[in-house]
């Protein structure tokens, strides 16, 4: 919970703890059956998924803003971000049916009735659903493909000047239009790499 204070700029509340505990419980139960991640222990899920998701927050524009999570999987990084930032209007895009079912269940369980879940491949959805094209302030993603190809898809969702942030590989190639950002994980000496890019107007 100290990560919330460090990364969201506010003290964690009992409600924060309660909602993350419910999210973790649901995540662990579904993971036993549907194998949404190779991580098995609750502590590893908190450290490597929930906490890593919150590392995106300081890089986002001032809230309120609209955010699309491309390849959301089990809701990473979008759901942890939304849990601590109500000013984020979140849309989760995921192509796998079982993970979509989990996302819908998680949103119900966590009382996130305003979070939108879209099933389908990101590049196809944005073509078939006109309400998704060019409407988001920011797009986020975690490990769903090479950054240049992912950015090309994200640009279809973003407004001109919109921000793209993705979790990068340990030693990313530094090339335009990406800015490489190394972030220290609160409470540890670990570092993560995030890639940032802006959609040109």
PDB file of C-alpha atoms in Angstrom:
ATOM      1  CA  UNK A   1       0.000   0.000   0.000  1.00  0.00           C
ATOM      2  CA  UNK A   2       3.001   2.324   0.339  1.00  0.00           C
ATOM      3  CA  UNK A   3       3.258   2.140  -3.461  1.00  0.00           C
ATOM      4  CA  UNK A   4      -0.061   3.964  -3.758  1.00  0.00           C
ATOM      5  CA  UNK A   5       1.300   6.906  -1.797  1.00  0.00           C
ATOM      6  CA  UNK A   6       4.545   6.908  -3.788  1.00  0.00           C
ATOM      7  CA  UNK A   7       2.993   6.537  -7.236  1.00  0.00           C
ATOM      8  CA  UNK A   8      -0.500   8.002  -6.953  1.00  0.00           C
ATOM      9  CA  UNK A   9       0.427  10.891  -4.668  1.00  0.00           C
ATOM     10  CA  UNK A  10      -2.088  10.085  -1.945  1.00  0.00           C
ATOM     11  CA  UNK A  11      -2.315   7.918   1.138  1.00  0.00           C
ATOM     12  CA  UNK A  12      -3.773   4.440   0.759  1.00  0.00           C
ATOM     13  CA  UNK A  13      -7.149   3.856   2.365  1.00  0.00           C
ATOM     14  CA  UNK A  14      -8.848   0.847   3.934  1.00  0.00           C
ATOM     15  CA  UNK A  15     -11.067   0.747   0.855  1.00  0.00           C
ATOM     16  CA  UNK A  16      -7.957   0.487  -1.354  1.00  0.00           C
ATOM     17  CA  UNK A  17      -6.742  -2.478   0.691  1.00  0.00           C
ATOM     18  CA  UNK A  18     -10.163  -4.151   0.633  1.00  0.00           C
ATOM     19  CA  UNK A  19     -10.535  -3.848  -3.149  1.00  0.00           C
ATOM     20  CA  UNK A  20      -7.012  -5.073  -3.902  1.00  0.00           C
ATOM     21  CA  UNK A  21      -7.557  -8.034  -1.589  1.00  0.00           C
ATOM     22  CA  UNK A  22     -10.774  -8.907  -3.444  1.00  0.00           C
ATOM     23  CA  UNK A  23      -9.023  -8.513  -6.807  1.00  0.00           C
ATOM     24  CA  UNK A  24      -6.148 -10.728  -5.636  1.00  0.00           C
ATOM     25  CA  UNK A  25      -8.493 -13.409  -4.289  1.00  0.00           C
ATOM     26  CA  UNK A  26     -10.422 -13.519  -7.553  1.00  0.00           C
ATOM     27  CA  UNK A  27      -7.206 -13.493  -9.581  1.00  0.00           C
ATOM     28  CA  UNK A  28      -5.709 -16.429  -7.648  1.00  0.00           C
ATOM     29  CA  UNK A  29      -8.901 -18.500  -7.905  1.00  0.00           C
ATOM     30  CA  UNK A  30      -9.263 -17.970 -11.662  1.00  0.00           C
ATOM     31  CA  UNK A  31      -5.546 -18.517 -12.235  1.00  0.00           C
ATOM     32  CA  UNK A  32      -5.738 -22.034 -10.798  1.00  0.00           C
ATOM     33  CA  UNK A  33      -8.194 -23.007 -13.522  1.00  0.00           C
ATOM     34  CA  UNK A  34      -7.458 -20.709 -16.455  1.00  0.00           C
ATOM     35  CA  UNK A  35      -3.692 -20.087 -16.088  1.00  0.00           C
ATOM     36  CA  UNK A  36      -3.833 -16.349 -16.761  1.00  0.00           C
ATOM     37  CA  UNK A  37      -0.237 -15.934 -15.597  1.00  0.00           C
ATOM     38  CA  UNK A  38       2.709 -18.199 -14.778  1.00  0.00           C
ATOM     39  CA  UNK A  39       2.920 -16.495 -11.391  1.00  0.00           C
ATOM     40  CA  UNK A  40       1.310 -18.639  -8.724  1.00  0.00           C
ATOM     41  CA  UNK A  41       1.920 -17.110  -5.315  1.00  0.00           C
ATOM     42  CA  UNK A  42      -0.189 -14.137  -4.177  1.00  0.00           C
ATOM     43  CA  UNK A  43       2.963 -12.239  -3.210  1.00  0.00           C
ATOM     44  CA  UNK A  44       4.419 -12.630  -6.725  1.00  0.00           C
ATOM     45  CA  UNK A  45       1.160 -11.458  -8.312  1.00  0.00           C
ATOM     46  CA  UNK A  46       1.113  -8.379  -6.083  1.00  0.00           C
ATOM     47  CA  UNK A  47       4.783  -7.596  -6.679  1.00  0.00           C
ATOM     48  CA  UNK A  48       5.108  -8.344 -10.390  1.00  0.00           C
ATOM     49  CA  UNK A  49       1.638  -7.454 -11.651  1.00  0.00           C
ATOM     50  CA  UNK A  50      -0.257  -5.130  -9.313  1.00  0.00           C
ATOM     51  CA  UNK A  51       2.731  -3.046  -8.256  1.00  0.00           C
ATOM     52  CA  UNK A  52       4.189  -2.904 -11.758  1.00  0.00           C
ATOM     53  CA  UNK A  53       0.839  -1.614 -13.013  1.00  0.00           C
ATOM     54  CA  UNK A  54       0.971   1.340 -10.639  1.00  0.00           C
ATOM     55  CA  UNK A  55       4.349   2.363 -12.111  1.00  0.00           C
ATOM     56  CA  UNK A  56       2.413   3.682 -15.130  1.00  0.00           C
ATOM     57  CA  UNK A  57       0.535   6.270 -13.051  1.00  0.00           C
ATOM     58  CA  UNK A  58       3.195   9.001 -12.694  1.00  0.00           C
ATOM     59  CA  UNK A  59       3.687   9.025 -16.478  1.00  0.00           C
ATOM     60  CA  UNK A  60       0.029   9.677 -17.296  1.00  0.00           C
ATOM     61  CA  UNK A  61      -1.354  13.158 -18.052  1.00  0.00           C
ATOM     62  CA  UNK A  62      -3.384  14.943 -15.355  1.00  0.00           C
ATOM     63  CA  UNK A  63      -6.704  13.304 -14.580  1.00  0.00           C
ATOM     64  CA  UNK A  64      -9.518  13.035 -15.570  1.00  0.00           C
ATOM     65  CA  UNK A  65      -8.601  11.225 -18.748  1.00  0.00           C
ATOM     66  CA  UNK A  66      -9.657   8.325 -20.955  1.00  0.00           C
ATOM     67  CA  UNK A  67      -7.352   5.294 -21.080  1.00  0.00           C
ATOM     68  CA  UNK A  68      -7.440   2.139 -23.207  1.00  0.00           C
ATOM     69  CA  UNK A  69      -5.552  -0.965 -22.052  1.00  0.00           C
ATOM     70  CA  UNK A  70      -4.574  -2.954 -25.154  1.00  0.00           C
ATOM     71  CA  UNK A  71      -4.203  -6.679 -24.563  1.00  0.00           C
ATOM     72  CA  UNK A  72      -5.487  -6.299 -21.029  1.00  0.00           C
ATOM     73  CA  UNK A  73      -5.253  -9.992 -20.127  1.00  0.00           C
ATOM     74  CA  UNK A  74      -6.263 -10.239 -16.473  1.00  0.00           C
ATOM     75  CA  UNK A  75      -6.568  -6.462 -16.222  1.00  0.00           C
ATOM     76  CA  UNK A  76      -2.883  -5.556 -16.108  1.00  0.00           C
ATOM     77  CA  UNK A  77      -2.024  -2.686 -15.985  1.00  0.00           C
ATOM     78  CA  UNK A  78      -5.467  -1.096 -16.351  1.00  0.00           C
ATOM     79  CA  UNK A  79      -7.425  -2.396 -13.355  1.00  0.00           C
ATOM     80  CA  UNK A  80      -4.850  -1.642 -10.621  1.00  0.00           C
ATOM     81  CA  UNK A  81      -4.478   1.860 -12.092  1.00  0.00           C
ATOM     82  CA  UNK A  82      -8.244   2.388 -12.062  1.00  0.00           C
ATOM     83  CA  UNK A  83      -8.575   1.078  -8.505  1.00  0.00           C
ATOM     84  CA  UNK A  84      -6.434   3.919  -7.164  1.00  0.00           C
ATOM     85  CA  UNK A  85      -7.367   6.574  -9.741  1.00  0.00           C
ATOM     86  CA  UNK A  86     -11.120   7.127 -10.134  1.00  0.00           C
ATOM     87  CA  UNK A  87     -10.323   9.933 -12.576  1.00  0.00           C
ATOM     88  CA  UNK A  88      -9.373   7.310 -15.184  1.00  0.00           C
ATOM     89  CA  UNK A  89     -12.191   6.329 -17.560  1.00  0.00           C
ATOM     90  CA  UNK A  90     -10.932   2.872 -18.516  1.00  0.00           C
ATOM     91  CA  UNK A  91     -11.589   0.605 -21.498  1.00  0.00           C
ATOM     92  CA  UNK A  92     -10.071  -2.895 -21.478  1.00  0.00           C
ATOM     93  CA  UNK A  93      -9.423  -4.579 -24.841  1.00  0.00           C
ATOM     94  CA  UNK A  94      -8.780  -8.342 -24.772  1.00  0.00           C
ATOM     95  CA  UNK A  95      -9.122 -11.028 -27.458  1.00  0.00           C
ATOM     96  CA  UNK A  96      -9.264 -14.223 -25.365  1.00  0.00           C
ATOM     97  CA  UNK A  97     -12.753 -15.215 -24.210  1.00  0.00           C
ATOM     98  CA  UNK A  98     -11.752 -16.665 -20.817  1.00  0.00           C
ATOM     99  CA  UNK A  99      -9.831 -13.541 -19.907  1.00  0.00           C
ATOM    100  CA  UNK A 100     -12.739 -11.368 -21.010  1.00  0.00           C
ATOM    101  CA  UNK A 101     -14.961 -13.414 -18.682  1.00  0.00           C
ATOM    102  CA  UNK A 102     -12.510 -12.778 -15.851  1.00  0.00           C
ATOM    103  CA  UNK A 103     -12.428  -9.045 -16.563  1.00  0.00           C
ATOM    104  CA  UNK A 104     -16.221  -8.843 -16.486  1.00  0.00           C
ATOM    105  CA  UNK A 105     -16.315 -10.790 -13.219  1.00  0.00           C
ATOM    106  CA  UNK A 106     -13.601  -8.613 -11.695  1.00  0.00           C
ATOM    107  CA  UNK A 107     -15.388  -5.403 -12.641  1.00  0.00           C
ATOM    108  CA  UNK A 108     -18.583  -6.696 -11.028  1.00  0.00           C
ATOM    109  CA  UNK A 109     -16.751  -7.872  -7.906  1.00  0.00           C
ATOM    110  CA  UNK A 110     -14.860  -4.595  -7.520  1.00  0.00           C
ATOM    111  CA  UNK A 111     -17.819  -2.329  -8.205  1.00  0.00           C
ATOM    112  CA  UNK A 112     -16.246  -0.870 -11.345  1.00  0.00           C
ATOM    113  CA  UNK A 113     -19.448  -0.543 -13.347  1.00  0.00           C
ATOM    114  CA  UNK A 114     -17.939   2.314 -15.376  1.00  0.00           C
ATOM    115  CA  UNK A 115     -15.082   0.199 -16.777  1.00  0.00           C
ATOM    116  CA  UNK A 116     -15.762  -0.943 -20.352  1.00  0.00           C
ATOM    117  CA  UNK A 117     -14.600  -4.399 -21.514  1.00  0.00           C
ATOM    118  CA  UNK A 118     -14.259  -5.030 -25.252  1.00  0.00           C
ATOM    119  CA  UNK A 119     -13.679  -8.508 -26.680  1.00  0.00           C
ATOM    120  CA  UNK A 120     -11.619  -8.859 -29.838  1.00  0.00           C
ATOM    121  CA  UNK A 121      -8.258  -8.183 -31.408  1.00  0.00           C
ATOM    122  CA  UNK A 122      -7.290  -4.567 -30.883  1.00  0.00           C
ATOM    123  CA  UNK A 123      -6.521  -3.869 -34.540  1.00  0.00           C
ATOM    124  CA  UNK A 124      -9.883  -5.294 -35.663  1.00  0.00           C
ATOM    125  CA  UNK A 125     -12.008  -3.717 -32.921  1.00  0.00           C
ATOM    126  CA  UNK A 126     -10.897  -0.191 -33.686  1.00  0.00           C
ATOM    127  CA  UNK A 127     -11.954  -0.654 -37.298  1.00  0.00           C
ATOM    128  CA  UNK A 128     -15.357  -2.152 -36.503  1.00  0.00           C
ATOM    129  CA  UNK A 129     -16.269   0.146 -33.582  1.00  0.00           C
ATOM    130  CA  UNK A 130     -16.179   3.797 -34.603  1.00  0.00           C
ATOM    131  CA  UNK A 131     -16.547   4.854 -30.974  1.00  0.00           C
ATOM    132  CA  UNK A 132     -13.031   3.598 -30.238  1.00  0.00           C
ATOM    133  CA  UNK A 133     -11.073   5.356 -32.983  1.00  0.00           C
ATOM    134  CA  UNK A 134      -9.200   8.513 -32.026  1.00  0.00           C
ATOM    135  CA  UNK A 135     -11.004   8.950 -28.701  1.00  0.00           C
ATOM    136  CA  UNK A 136      -8.456   8.158 -25.955  1.00  0.00           C
ATOM    137  CA  UNK A 137      -6.037  10.408 -24.103  1.00  0.00           C
ATOM    138  CA  UNK A 138      -3.688   7.509 -23.334  1.00  0.00           C
ATOM    139  CA  UNK A 139      -3.084   3.876 -24.279  1.00  0.00           C
ATOM    140  CA  UNK A 140      -1.240   1.421 -22.026  1.00  0.00           C
ATOM    141  CA  UNK A 141      -0.036  -2.114 -22.540  1.00  0.00           C
ATOM    142  CA  UNK A 142       2.098  -4.765 -20.913  1.00  0.00           C
ATOM    143  CA  UNK A 143       4.061  -7.343 -22.899  1.00  0.00           C
ATOM    144  CA  UNK A 144       1.700  -8.110 -25.750  1.00  0.00           C
ATOM    145  CA  UNK A 145       4.024  -7.570 -28.705  1.00  0.00           C
ATOM    146  CA  UNK A 146       6.880  -5.533 -30.221  1.00  0.00           C
ATOM    147  CA  UNK A 147       6.613  -1.872 -29.270  1.00  0.00           C
ATOM    148  CA  UNK A 148       6.598  -0.398 -32.820  1.00  0.00           C
ATOM    149  CA  UNK A 149       3.725  -2.628 -33.975  1.00  0.00           C
ATOM    150  CA  UNK A 150       1.843  -2.039 -30.730  1.00  0.00           C
ATOM    151  CA  UNK A 151       2.277   1.725 -31.019  1.00  0.00           C
ATOM    152  CA  UNK A 152       0.893   1.626 -34.567  1.00  0.00           C
ATOM    153  CA  UNK A 153      -2.266  -0.055 -33.244  1.00  0.00           C
ATOM    154  CA  UNK A 154      -2.459   2.269 -30.232  1.00  0.00           C
ATOM    155  CA  UNK A 155      -2.321   5.336 -32.490  1.00  0.00           C
ATOM    156  CA  UNK A 156      -5.641   4.298 -34.019  1.00  0.00           C
ATOM    157  CA  UNK A 157      -7.229   4.603 -30.553  1.00  0.00           C
ATOM    158  CA  UNK A 158      -5.446   7.793 -29.491  1.00  0.00           C
ATOM    159  CA  UNK A 159      -6.389  11.418 -29.983  1.00  0.00           C
ATOM    160  CA  UNK A 160      -3.735  13.595 -31.677  1.00  0.00           C
ATOM    161  CA  UNK A 161      -1.131  14.235 -29.002  1.00  0.00           C
ATOM    162  CA  UNK A 162      -2.261  11.126 -27.095  1.00  0.00           C
ATOM    163  CA  UNK A 163       0.225   9.216 -24.956  1.00  0.00           C
ATOM    164  CA  UNK A 164       1.300   5.572 -25.355  1.00  0.00           C
ATOM    165  CA  UNK A 165       3.042   3.751 -22.480  1.00  0.00           C
ATOM    166  CA  UNK A 166       4.190   0.133 -22.557  1.00  0.00           C
ATOM    167  CA  UNK A 167       6.236  -2.092 -20.303  1.00  0.00           C
ATOM    168  CA  UNK A 168       9.507  -2.568 -22.134  1.00  0.00           C
ATOM    169  CA  UNK A 169      12.066  -5.375 -22.291  1.00  0.00           C
ATOM    170  CA  UNK A 170      15.010  -5.300 -19.857  1.00  0.00           C
ATOM    171  CA  UNK A 171      17.300  -3.730 -22.469  1.00  0.00           C
ATOM    172  CA  UNK A 172      15.110  -2.043 -25.066  1.00  0.00           C
ATOM    173  CA  UNK A 173      16.400  -0.659 -28.304  1.00  0.00           C
ATOM    174  CA  UNK A 174      16.245   3.128 -28.055  1.00  0.00           C
ATOM    175  CA  UNK A 175      14.757   4.457 -31.257  1.00  0.00           C
ATOM    176  CA  UNK A 176      12.268   7.086 -32.259  1.00  0.00           C
ATOM    177  CA  UNK A 177       9.541   7.771 -31.358  1.00  0.00           C
ATOM    178  CA  UNK A 178      10.076   6.014 -28.027  1.00  0.00           C
ATOM    179  CA  UNK A 179      11.462   7.481 -24.856  1.00  0.00           C
ATOM    180  CA  UNK A 180      12.949   4.867 -22.520  1.00  0.00           C
ATOM    181  CA  UNK A 181      12.142   5.425 -18.856  1.00  0.00           C
ATOM    182  CA  UNK A 182      13.708   3.423 -16.035  1.00  0.00           C
ATOM    183  CA  UNK A 183      11.520   3.457 -12.952  1.00  0.00           C
ATOM    184  CA  UNK A 184      12.514   2.454  -9.434  1.00  0.00           C
ATOM    185  CA  UNK A 185      10.008   0.136  -7.771  1.00  0.00           C
ATOM    186  CA  UNK A 186       8.967   1.664  -4.421  1.00  0.00           C
ATOM    187  CA  UNK A 187      10.281  -0.242  -1.433  1.00  0.00           C
ATOM    188  CA  UNK A 188      12.968  -2.096  -3.380  1.00  0.00           C
ATOM    189  CA  UNK A 189      16.088  -1.630  -5.464  1.00  0.00           C
ATOM    190  CA  UNK A 190      14.443  -3.142  -8.519  1.00  0.00           C
ATOM    191  CA  UNK A 191      13.959  -1.146 -11.681  1.00  0.00           C
ATOM    192  CA  UNK A 192      11.506  -1.505 -14.522  1.00  0.00           C
ATOM    193  CA  UNK A 193      11.665  -0.207 -18.078  1.00  0.00           C
ATOM    194  CA  UNK A 194       8.726   1.666 -19.585  1.00  0.00           C
ATOM    195  CA  UNK A 195       8.505   2.963 -23.135  1.00  0.00           C
ATOM    196  CA  UNK A 196       6.670   6.189 -23.882  1.00  0.00           C
ATOM    197  CA  UNK A 197       5.624   7.748 -27.185  1.00  0.00           C
ATOM    198  CA  UNK A 198       3.303  10.533 -28.334  1.00  0.00           C
ATOM    199  CA  UNK A 199       0.938  10.331 -31.287  1.00  0.00           C
ATOM    200  CA  UNK A 200       1.700  13.235 -33.549  1.00  0.00           C
ATOM    201  CA  UNK A 201      -1.108  15.674 -34.218  1.00  0.00           C
TER     202      UNK A 201
END
